Tab-separated table of C-alpha atoms in Angstrom:
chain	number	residue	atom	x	y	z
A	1	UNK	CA	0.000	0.000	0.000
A	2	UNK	CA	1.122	3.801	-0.619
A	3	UNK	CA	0.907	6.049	2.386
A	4	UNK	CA	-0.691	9.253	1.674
A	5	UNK	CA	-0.093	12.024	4.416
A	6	UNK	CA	-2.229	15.471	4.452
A	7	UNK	CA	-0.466	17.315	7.241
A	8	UNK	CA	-2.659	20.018	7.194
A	9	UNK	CA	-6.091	18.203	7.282
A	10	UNK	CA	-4.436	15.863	9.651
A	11	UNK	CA	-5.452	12.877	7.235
A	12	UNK	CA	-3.813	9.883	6.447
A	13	UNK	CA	-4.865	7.390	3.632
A	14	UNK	CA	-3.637	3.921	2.285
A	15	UNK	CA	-3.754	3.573	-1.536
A	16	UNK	CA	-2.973	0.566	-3.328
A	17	UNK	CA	-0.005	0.759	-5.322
A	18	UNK	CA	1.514	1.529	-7.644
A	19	UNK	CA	-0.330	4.023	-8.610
A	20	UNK	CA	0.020	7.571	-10.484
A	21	UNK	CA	0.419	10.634	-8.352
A	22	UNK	CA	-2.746	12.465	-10.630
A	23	UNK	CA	-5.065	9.148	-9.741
A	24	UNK	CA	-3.955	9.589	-5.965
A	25	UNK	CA	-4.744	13.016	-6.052
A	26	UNK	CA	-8.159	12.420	-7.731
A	27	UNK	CA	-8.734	9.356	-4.727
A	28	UNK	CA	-7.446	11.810	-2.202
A	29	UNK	CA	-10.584	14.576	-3.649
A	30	UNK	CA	-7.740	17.115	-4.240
A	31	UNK	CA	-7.270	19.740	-6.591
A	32	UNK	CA	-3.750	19.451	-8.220
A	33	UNK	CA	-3.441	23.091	-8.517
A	34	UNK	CA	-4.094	23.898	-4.941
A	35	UNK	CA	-0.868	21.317	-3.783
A	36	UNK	CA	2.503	20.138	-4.273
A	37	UNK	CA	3.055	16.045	-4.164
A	38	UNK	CA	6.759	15.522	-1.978
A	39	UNK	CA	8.606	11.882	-1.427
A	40	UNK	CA	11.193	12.909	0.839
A	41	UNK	CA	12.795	16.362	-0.606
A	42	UNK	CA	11.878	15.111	-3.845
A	43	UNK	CA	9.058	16.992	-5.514
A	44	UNK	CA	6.496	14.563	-8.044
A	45	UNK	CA	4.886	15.376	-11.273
A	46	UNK	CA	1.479	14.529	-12.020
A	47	UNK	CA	2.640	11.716	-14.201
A	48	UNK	CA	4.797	9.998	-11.869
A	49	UNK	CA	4.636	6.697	-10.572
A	50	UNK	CA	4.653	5.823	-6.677
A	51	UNK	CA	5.281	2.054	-5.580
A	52	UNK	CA	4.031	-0.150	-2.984
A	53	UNK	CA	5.029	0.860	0.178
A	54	UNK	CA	6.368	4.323	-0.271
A	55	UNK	CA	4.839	7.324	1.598
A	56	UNK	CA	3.793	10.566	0.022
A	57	UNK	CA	2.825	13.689	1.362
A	58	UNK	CA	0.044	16.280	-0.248
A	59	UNK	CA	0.812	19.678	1.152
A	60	UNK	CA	-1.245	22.070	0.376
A	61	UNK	CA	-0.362	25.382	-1.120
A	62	UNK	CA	-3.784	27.791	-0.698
A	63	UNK	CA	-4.022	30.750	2.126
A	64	UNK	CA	-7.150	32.886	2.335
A	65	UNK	CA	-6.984	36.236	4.525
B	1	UNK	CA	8.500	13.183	-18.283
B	2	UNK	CA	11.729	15.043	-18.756
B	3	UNK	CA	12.394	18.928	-17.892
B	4	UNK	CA	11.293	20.858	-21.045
B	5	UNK	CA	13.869	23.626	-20.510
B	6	UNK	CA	17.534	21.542	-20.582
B	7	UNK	CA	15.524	18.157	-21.882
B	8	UNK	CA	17.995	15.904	-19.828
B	9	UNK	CA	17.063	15.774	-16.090
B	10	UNK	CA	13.343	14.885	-14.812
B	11	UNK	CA	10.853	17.294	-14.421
B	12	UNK	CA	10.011	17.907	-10.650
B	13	UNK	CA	7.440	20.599	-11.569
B	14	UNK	CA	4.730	20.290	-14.266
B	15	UNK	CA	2.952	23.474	-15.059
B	16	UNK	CA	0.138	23.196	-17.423
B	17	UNK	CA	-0.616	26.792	-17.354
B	18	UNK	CA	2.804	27.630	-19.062
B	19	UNK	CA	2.675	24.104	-20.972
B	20	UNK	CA	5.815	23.285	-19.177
B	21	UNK	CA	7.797	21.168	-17.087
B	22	UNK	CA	11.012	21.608	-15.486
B	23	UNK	CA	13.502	20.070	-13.325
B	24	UNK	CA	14.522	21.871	-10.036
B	25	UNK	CA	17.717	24.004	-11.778
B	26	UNK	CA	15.647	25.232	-14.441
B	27	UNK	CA	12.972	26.063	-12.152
B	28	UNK	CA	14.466	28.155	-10.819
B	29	UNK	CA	15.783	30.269	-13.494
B	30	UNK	CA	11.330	30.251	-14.669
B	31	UNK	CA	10.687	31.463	-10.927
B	32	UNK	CA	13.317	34.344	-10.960
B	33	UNK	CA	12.347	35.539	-14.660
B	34	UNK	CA	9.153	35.807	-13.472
B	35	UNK	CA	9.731	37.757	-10.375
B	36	UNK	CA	12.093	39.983	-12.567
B	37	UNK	CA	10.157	40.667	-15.307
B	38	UNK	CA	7.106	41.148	-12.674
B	39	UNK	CA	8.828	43.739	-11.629
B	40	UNK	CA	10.017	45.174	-14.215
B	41	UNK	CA	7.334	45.707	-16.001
B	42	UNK	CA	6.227	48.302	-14.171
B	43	UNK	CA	9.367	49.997	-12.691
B	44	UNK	CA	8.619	48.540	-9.132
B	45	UNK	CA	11.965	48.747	-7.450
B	46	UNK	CA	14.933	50.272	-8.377
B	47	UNK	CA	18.505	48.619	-7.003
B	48	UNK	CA	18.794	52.211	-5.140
B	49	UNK	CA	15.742	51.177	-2.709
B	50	UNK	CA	15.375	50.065	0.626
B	51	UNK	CA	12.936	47.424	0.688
B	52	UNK	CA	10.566	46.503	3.856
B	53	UNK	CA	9.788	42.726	3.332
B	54	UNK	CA	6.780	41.798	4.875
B	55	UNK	CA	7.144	38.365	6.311
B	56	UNK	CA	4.252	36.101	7.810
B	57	UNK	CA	6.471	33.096	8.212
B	58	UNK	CA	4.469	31.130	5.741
B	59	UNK	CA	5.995	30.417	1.999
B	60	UNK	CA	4.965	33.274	-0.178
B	61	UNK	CA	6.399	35.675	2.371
B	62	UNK	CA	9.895	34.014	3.027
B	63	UNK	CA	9.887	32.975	-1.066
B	64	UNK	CA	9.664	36.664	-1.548
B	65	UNK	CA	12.258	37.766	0.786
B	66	UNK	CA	14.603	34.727	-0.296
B	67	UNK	CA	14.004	35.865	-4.019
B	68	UNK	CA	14.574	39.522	-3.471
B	69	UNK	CA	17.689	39.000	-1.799
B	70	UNK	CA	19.042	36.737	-4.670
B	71	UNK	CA	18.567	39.260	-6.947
B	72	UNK	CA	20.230	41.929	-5.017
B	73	UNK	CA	17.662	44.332	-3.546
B	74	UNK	CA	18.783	45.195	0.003
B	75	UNK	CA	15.791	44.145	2.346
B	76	UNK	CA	15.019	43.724	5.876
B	77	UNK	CA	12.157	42.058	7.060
B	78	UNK	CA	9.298	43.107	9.136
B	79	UNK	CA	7.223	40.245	10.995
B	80	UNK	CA	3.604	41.260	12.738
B	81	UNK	CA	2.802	38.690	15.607
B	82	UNK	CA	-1.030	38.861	15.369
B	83	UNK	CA	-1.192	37.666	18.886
B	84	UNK	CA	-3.548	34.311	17.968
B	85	UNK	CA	-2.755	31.507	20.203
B	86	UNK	CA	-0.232	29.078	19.251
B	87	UNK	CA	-0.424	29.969	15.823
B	88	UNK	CA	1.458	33.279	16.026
B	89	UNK	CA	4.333	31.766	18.045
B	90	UNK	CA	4.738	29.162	15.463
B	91	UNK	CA	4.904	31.809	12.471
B	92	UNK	CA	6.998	33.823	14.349
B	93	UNK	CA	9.452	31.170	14.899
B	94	UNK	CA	9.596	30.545	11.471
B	95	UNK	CA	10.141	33.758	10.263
B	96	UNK	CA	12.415	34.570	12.985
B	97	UNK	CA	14.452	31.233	12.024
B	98	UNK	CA	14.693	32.076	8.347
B	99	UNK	CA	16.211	35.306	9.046
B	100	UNK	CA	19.034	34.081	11.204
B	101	UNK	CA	19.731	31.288	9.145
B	102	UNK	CA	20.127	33.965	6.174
B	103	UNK	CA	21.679	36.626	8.406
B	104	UNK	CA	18.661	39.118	7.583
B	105	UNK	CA	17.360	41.711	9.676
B	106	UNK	CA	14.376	40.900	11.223
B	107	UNK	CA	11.870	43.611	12.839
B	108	UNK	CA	9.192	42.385	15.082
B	109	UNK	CA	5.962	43.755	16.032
B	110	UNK	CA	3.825	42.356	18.591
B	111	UNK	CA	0.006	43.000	18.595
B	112	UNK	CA	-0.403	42.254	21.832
B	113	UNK	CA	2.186	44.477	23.103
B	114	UNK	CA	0.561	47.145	21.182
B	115	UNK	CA	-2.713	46.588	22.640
B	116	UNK	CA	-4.075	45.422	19.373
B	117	UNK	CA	-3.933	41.534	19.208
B	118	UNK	CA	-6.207	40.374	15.983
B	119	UNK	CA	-8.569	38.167	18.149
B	120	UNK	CA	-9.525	41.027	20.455
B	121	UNK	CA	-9.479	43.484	17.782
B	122	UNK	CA	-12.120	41.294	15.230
B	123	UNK	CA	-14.202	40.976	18.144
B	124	UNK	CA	-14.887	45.059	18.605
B	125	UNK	CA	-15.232	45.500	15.214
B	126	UNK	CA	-17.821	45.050	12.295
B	127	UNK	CA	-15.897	44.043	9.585
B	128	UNK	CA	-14.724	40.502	8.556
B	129	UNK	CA	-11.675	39.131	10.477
B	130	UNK	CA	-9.615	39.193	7.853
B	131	UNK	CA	-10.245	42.786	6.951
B	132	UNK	CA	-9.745	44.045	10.595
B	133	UNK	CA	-6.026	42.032	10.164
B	134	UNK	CA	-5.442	43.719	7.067
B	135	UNK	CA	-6.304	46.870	7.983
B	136	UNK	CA	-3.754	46.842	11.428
B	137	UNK	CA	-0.964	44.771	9.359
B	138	UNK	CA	-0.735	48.395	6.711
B	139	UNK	CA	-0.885	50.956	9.165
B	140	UNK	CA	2.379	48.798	10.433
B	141	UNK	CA	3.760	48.315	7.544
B	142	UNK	CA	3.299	52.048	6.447
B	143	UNK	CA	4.646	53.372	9.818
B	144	UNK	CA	7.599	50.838	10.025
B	145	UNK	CA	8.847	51.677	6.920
B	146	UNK	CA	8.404	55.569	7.060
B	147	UNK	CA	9.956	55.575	10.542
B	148	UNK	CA	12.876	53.540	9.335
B	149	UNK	CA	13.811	55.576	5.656
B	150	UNK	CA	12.554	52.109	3.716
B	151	UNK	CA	11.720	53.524	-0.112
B	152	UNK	CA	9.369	50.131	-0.427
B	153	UNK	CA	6.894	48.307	1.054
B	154	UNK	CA	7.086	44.547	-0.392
B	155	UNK	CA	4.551	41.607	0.188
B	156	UNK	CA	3.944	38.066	-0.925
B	157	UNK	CA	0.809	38.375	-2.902
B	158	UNK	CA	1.132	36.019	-5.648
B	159	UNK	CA	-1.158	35.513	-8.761
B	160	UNK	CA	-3.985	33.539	-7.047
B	161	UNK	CA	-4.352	36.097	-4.629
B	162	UNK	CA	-4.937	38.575	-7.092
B	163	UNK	CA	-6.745	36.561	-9.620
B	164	UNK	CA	-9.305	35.723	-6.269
B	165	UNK	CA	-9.916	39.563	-5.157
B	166	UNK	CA	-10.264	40.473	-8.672
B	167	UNK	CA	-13.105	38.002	-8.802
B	168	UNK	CA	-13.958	39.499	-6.136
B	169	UNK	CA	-14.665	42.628	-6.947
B	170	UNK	CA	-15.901	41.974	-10.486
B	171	UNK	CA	-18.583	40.262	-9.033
B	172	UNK	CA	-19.328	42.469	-6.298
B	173	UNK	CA	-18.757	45.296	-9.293
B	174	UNK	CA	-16.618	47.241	-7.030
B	175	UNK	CA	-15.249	50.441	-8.725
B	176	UNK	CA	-13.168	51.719	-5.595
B	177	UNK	CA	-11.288	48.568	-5.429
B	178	UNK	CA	-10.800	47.672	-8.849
B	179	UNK	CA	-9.738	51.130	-9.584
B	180	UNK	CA	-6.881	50.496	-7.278
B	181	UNK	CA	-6.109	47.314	-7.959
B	182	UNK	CA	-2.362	46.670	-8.787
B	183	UNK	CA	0.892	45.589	-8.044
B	184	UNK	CA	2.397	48.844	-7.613
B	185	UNK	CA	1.037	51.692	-5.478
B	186	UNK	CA	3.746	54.487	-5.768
B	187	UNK	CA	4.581	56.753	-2.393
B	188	UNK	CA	2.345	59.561	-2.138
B	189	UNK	CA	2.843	62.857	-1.126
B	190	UNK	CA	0.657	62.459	2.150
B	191	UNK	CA	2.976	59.678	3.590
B	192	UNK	CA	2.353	56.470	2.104
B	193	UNK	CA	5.287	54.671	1.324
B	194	UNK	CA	5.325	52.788	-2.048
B	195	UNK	CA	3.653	48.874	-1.995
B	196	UNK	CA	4.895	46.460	-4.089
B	197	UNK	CA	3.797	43.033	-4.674
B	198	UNK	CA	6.652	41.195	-6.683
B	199	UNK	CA	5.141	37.755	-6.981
B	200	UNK	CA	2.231	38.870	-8.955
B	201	UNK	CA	3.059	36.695	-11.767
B	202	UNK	CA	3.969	33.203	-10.133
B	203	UNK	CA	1.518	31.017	-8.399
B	204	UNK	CA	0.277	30.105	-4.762
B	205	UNK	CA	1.684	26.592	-6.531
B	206	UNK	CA	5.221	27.797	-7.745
B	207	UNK	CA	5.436	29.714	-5.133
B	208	UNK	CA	5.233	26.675	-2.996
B	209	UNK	CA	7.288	24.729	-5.077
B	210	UNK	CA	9.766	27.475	-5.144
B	211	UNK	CA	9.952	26.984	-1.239
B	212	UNK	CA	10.142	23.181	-0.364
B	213	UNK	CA	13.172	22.901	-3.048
B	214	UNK	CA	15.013	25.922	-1.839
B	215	UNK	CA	14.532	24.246	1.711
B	216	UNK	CA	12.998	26.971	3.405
B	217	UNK	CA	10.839	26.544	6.393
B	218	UNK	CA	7.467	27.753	6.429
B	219	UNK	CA	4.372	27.210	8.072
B	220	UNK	CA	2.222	25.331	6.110
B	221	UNK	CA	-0.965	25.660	8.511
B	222	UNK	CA	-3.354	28.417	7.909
B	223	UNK	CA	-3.974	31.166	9.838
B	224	UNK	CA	-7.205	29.802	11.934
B	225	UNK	CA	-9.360	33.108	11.878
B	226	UNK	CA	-9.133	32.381	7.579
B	227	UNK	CA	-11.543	30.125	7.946
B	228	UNK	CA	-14.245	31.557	6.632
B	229	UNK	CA	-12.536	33.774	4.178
B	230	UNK	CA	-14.319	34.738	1.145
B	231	UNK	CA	-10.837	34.707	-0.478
B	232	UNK	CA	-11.009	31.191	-0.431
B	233	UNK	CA	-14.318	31.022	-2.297
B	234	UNK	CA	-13.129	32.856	-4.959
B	235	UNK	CA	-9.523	30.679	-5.279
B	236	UNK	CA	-11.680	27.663	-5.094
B	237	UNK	CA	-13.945	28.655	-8.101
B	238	UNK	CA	-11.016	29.469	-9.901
B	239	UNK	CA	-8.981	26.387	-9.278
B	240	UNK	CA	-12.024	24.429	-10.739
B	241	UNK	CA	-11.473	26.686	-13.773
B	242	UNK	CA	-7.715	26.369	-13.905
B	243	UNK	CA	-8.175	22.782	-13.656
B	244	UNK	CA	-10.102	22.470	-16.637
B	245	UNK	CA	-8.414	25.618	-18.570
B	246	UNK	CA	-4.894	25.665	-17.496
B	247	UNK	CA	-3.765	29.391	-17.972
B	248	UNK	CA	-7.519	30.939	-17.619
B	249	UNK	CA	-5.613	32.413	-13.969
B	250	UNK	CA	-2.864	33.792	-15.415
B	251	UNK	CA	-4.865	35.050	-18.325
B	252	UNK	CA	-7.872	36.545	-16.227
B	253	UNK	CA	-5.615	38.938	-14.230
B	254	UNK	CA	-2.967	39.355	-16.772
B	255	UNK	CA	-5.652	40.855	-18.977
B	256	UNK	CA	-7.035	43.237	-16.441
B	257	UNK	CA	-3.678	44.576	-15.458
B	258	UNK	CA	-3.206	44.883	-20.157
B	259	UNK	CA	-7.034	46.438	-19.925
B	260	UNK	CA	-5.630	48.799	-17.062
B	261	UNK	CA	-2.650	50.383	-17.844
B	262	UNK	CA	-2.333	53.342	-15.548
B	263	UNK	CA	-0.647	52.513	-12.331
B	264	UNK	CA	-3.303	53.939	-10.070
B	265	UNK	CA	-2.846	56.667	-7.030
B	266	UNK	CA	-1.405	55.198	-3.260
B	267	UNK	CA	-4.330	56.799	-1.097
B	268	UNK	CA	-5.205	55.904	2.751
B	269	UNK	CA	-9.267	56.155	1.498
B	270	UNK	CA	-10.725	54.812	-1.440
B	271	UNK	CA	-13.840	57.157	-1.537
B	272	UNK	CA	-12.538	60.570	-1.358
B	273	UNK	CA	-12.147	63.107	-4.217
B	274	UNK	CA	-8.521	63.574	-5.138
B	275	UNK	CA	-9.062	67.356	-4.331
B	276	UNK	CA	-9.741	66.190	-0.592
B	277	UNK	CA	-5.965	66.388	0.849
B	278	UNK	CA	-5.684	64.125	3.820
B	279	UNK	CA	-4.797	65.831	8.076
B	280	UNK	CA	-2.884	63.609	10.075
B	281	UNK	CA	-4.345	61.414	12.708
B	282	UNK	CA	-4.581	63.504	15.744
B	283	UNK	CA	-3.316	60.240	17.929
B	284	UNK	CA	-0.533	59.007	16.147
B	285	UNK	CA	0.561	61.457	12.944
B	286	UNK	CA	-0.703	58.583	9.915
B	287	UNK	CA	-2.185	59.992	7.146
B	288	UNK	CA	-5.867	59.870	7.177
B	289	UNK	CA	-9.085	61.610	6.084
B	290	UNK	CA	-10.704	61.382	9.363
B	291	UNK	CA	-9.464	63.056	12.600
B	292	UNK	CA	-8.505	59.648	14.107
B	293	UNK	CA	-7.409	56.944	11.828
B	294	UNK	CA	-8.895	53.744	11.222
B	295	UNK	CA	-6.296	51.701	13.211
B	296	UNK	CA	-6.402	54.005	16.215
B	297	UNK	CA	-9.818	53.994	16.636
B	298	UNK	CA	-9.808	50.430	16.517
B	299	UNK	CA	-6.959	50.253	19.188
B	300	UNK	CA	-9.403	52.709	21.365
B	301	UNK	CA	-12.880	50.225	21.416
B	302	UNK	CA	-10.353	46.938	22.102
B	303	UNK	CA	-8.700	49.200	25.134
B	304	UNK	CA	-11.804	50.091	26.483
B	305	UNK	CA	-13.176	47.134	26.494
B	306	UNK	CA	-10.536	45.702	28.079
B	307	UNK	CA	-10.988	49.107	30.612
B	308	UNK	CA	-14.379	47.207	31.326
B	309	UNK	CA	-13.772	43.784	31.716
């Protein structure tokens, strides 16, 4: 499975992998305009691929005020 | 997919809006043309200025002070603690530990020390929360930097934030505000210092990007009195739109600023004549078209309430 962390929401999900960071993202109900997708201090694409077992984390990037 | 600028390393940043993608060294060199030719384009700073960074400790903030630095504008940094519990402490830590680890100046103003902490002050007053912050976060800005000889005022609004109150008042058709909306607001005669918003072109996205692979440390939780901030309905329509019509962002407020070409007046009011000079507040010296400016009054209801309780 493929750990998905949303620090700010305080959410954590379990995907099955492996599995394309845009389907995660549409799983996840998240916009990919309002986040960035890390692995480590790697950044992903929308295109990329993450593997079984690996954990991502969805920050996202929108402040109101 | 590969980087679309050098072809050769992978992408770490896909931006459909530019039909691009680019790895984290080219990046870079997109994000700093952008801020330069942002500013550029309409003569905001000048490598003679002094420039008063305004710095919330969350990414657009520190991304702007990082990128003005790295393109040589001398800058210090001016942090308001807004005095909300926990939160502030954490964004002042942030902010604090950015400038130390750049060896920046860092000035530090503390609401409640002032008498004005945002909780207390959105409590005495009729206006939305964020408003009330926005109106006591200027009148520091303003006074810090006229006090200090700073030629510029310099925040982190980036293009969603401008695409959003542009929505915003289109669809609340509101003259006053669109009038003066822009990314430049030169000094005026009556003691406003010159506002800048450098980031205008890049988005809440790249400027986030920007951050996390320059390794700096910013807050990534919001502000908890944003809540409810209409801001957010307006970036949330428009993400649904950008999502479908990559660019339609860039384009919407792109085209305004092409529609509106005349950098508009720097004024403390938005409804008074231009014939109407302002007086200065009779409290504290700002400029202001009432006897007692907007922030001091508000500093008088939260002090006597606090007188009562």
């Amino acid at each position: 499975m493929i750990r998905v962390r949303m620090p700010q929401k305080k959410q954590e999900l379990e995907v099955p992998g492996p599995r394309r960071v845009s389907d995660i993202l549409a799983d996840a109900g998240v916009r990919p305009t309002t986040v960035i997708v890390t692995h480590g201090k790697k950044l992903l694409t929308r295109d990329q691929r993450v593997e079984d077992g690996e954990t991502i984390e969805i920050i996202s990037v929108v402040s109101g005020g | 997919m590969k980087c679309k600028r050098c072809r050769r390393s992978e992408a770490a940043v896909d931006l459909p809006s530019h039909n691009s993608a680019f790895c984290p060294e080219c990046f870079f060199v997109f994000f700093r043309r952008q801020v330069e030719e942002g500013i550029r384009k309409f003569r905001m700073l000048s490598p003679s200025d002094r420039v008063l960074v305004c710095v919330s400790g969350g990414k657009d903030s520190l991304v702007l002070w990082d990128i003005l630095s790295e393109l040589g504008f001398r800058t210090e940094g001016l942090h308001i603690d807004l005095g909300i519990d926990g939160y502030s402490a954490r964004s002042r830590e942030k902010s604090l530990a950015y400038a130390v680890s750049r060896g920046k100046e860092l000035i530090v103003v503390d609401l409640r020390a002032e008498g004005v902490p945002i909780p207390a002050a959105a409590k005495r007053s009729s206006k939305e929360e964020c408003a009330v912050c926005g109106t006591v976060k200027r009148y520091f800005f303003n006074r810090i930097a006229a006090e200090r000889g700073f030629t510029a005022v310099a925040t982190g609004h980036n293009l969603d934030d401008e695409a959003a109150r542009l929505l915003g008042n289109l669809l609340h058709w509101d003259s006053d505000h669109l009038s003066r909306q822009h990314p430049l607001l030169p000094e005026s005669a009556d003691g406003l210092v010159r506002k800048v918003k450098p980031l205008w072109r890049v988005s809440e996205m790249e400027t986030a990007a920007y951050g996390f692979l320059k390794g700096i440390d910013y807050v990534t939780e919001e502000c908890p009195m944003s809540e409810d901030a209409t801001s957010l309905v307006y970036k949330k329509a428009l993400s649904h739109i950008e999502d479908e019509m990559p660019g339609t962002r860039r384009r919407f407020y792109q085209g305004f600023l092409h529609q509106n070409r005349d950098v508009p007046k720097n004024s403390v009011a938005l409804d008074q004549g231009e014939e109407t000079p302002p007086v200065k507040c009779i409290s504290c010296g700002a400029p202001t078209y009432t006897e007692i400016c907007s922030f001091c009054r508000l500093k008088e209801k939260v002090t006597k309430t606090r007188g009562r309780s």
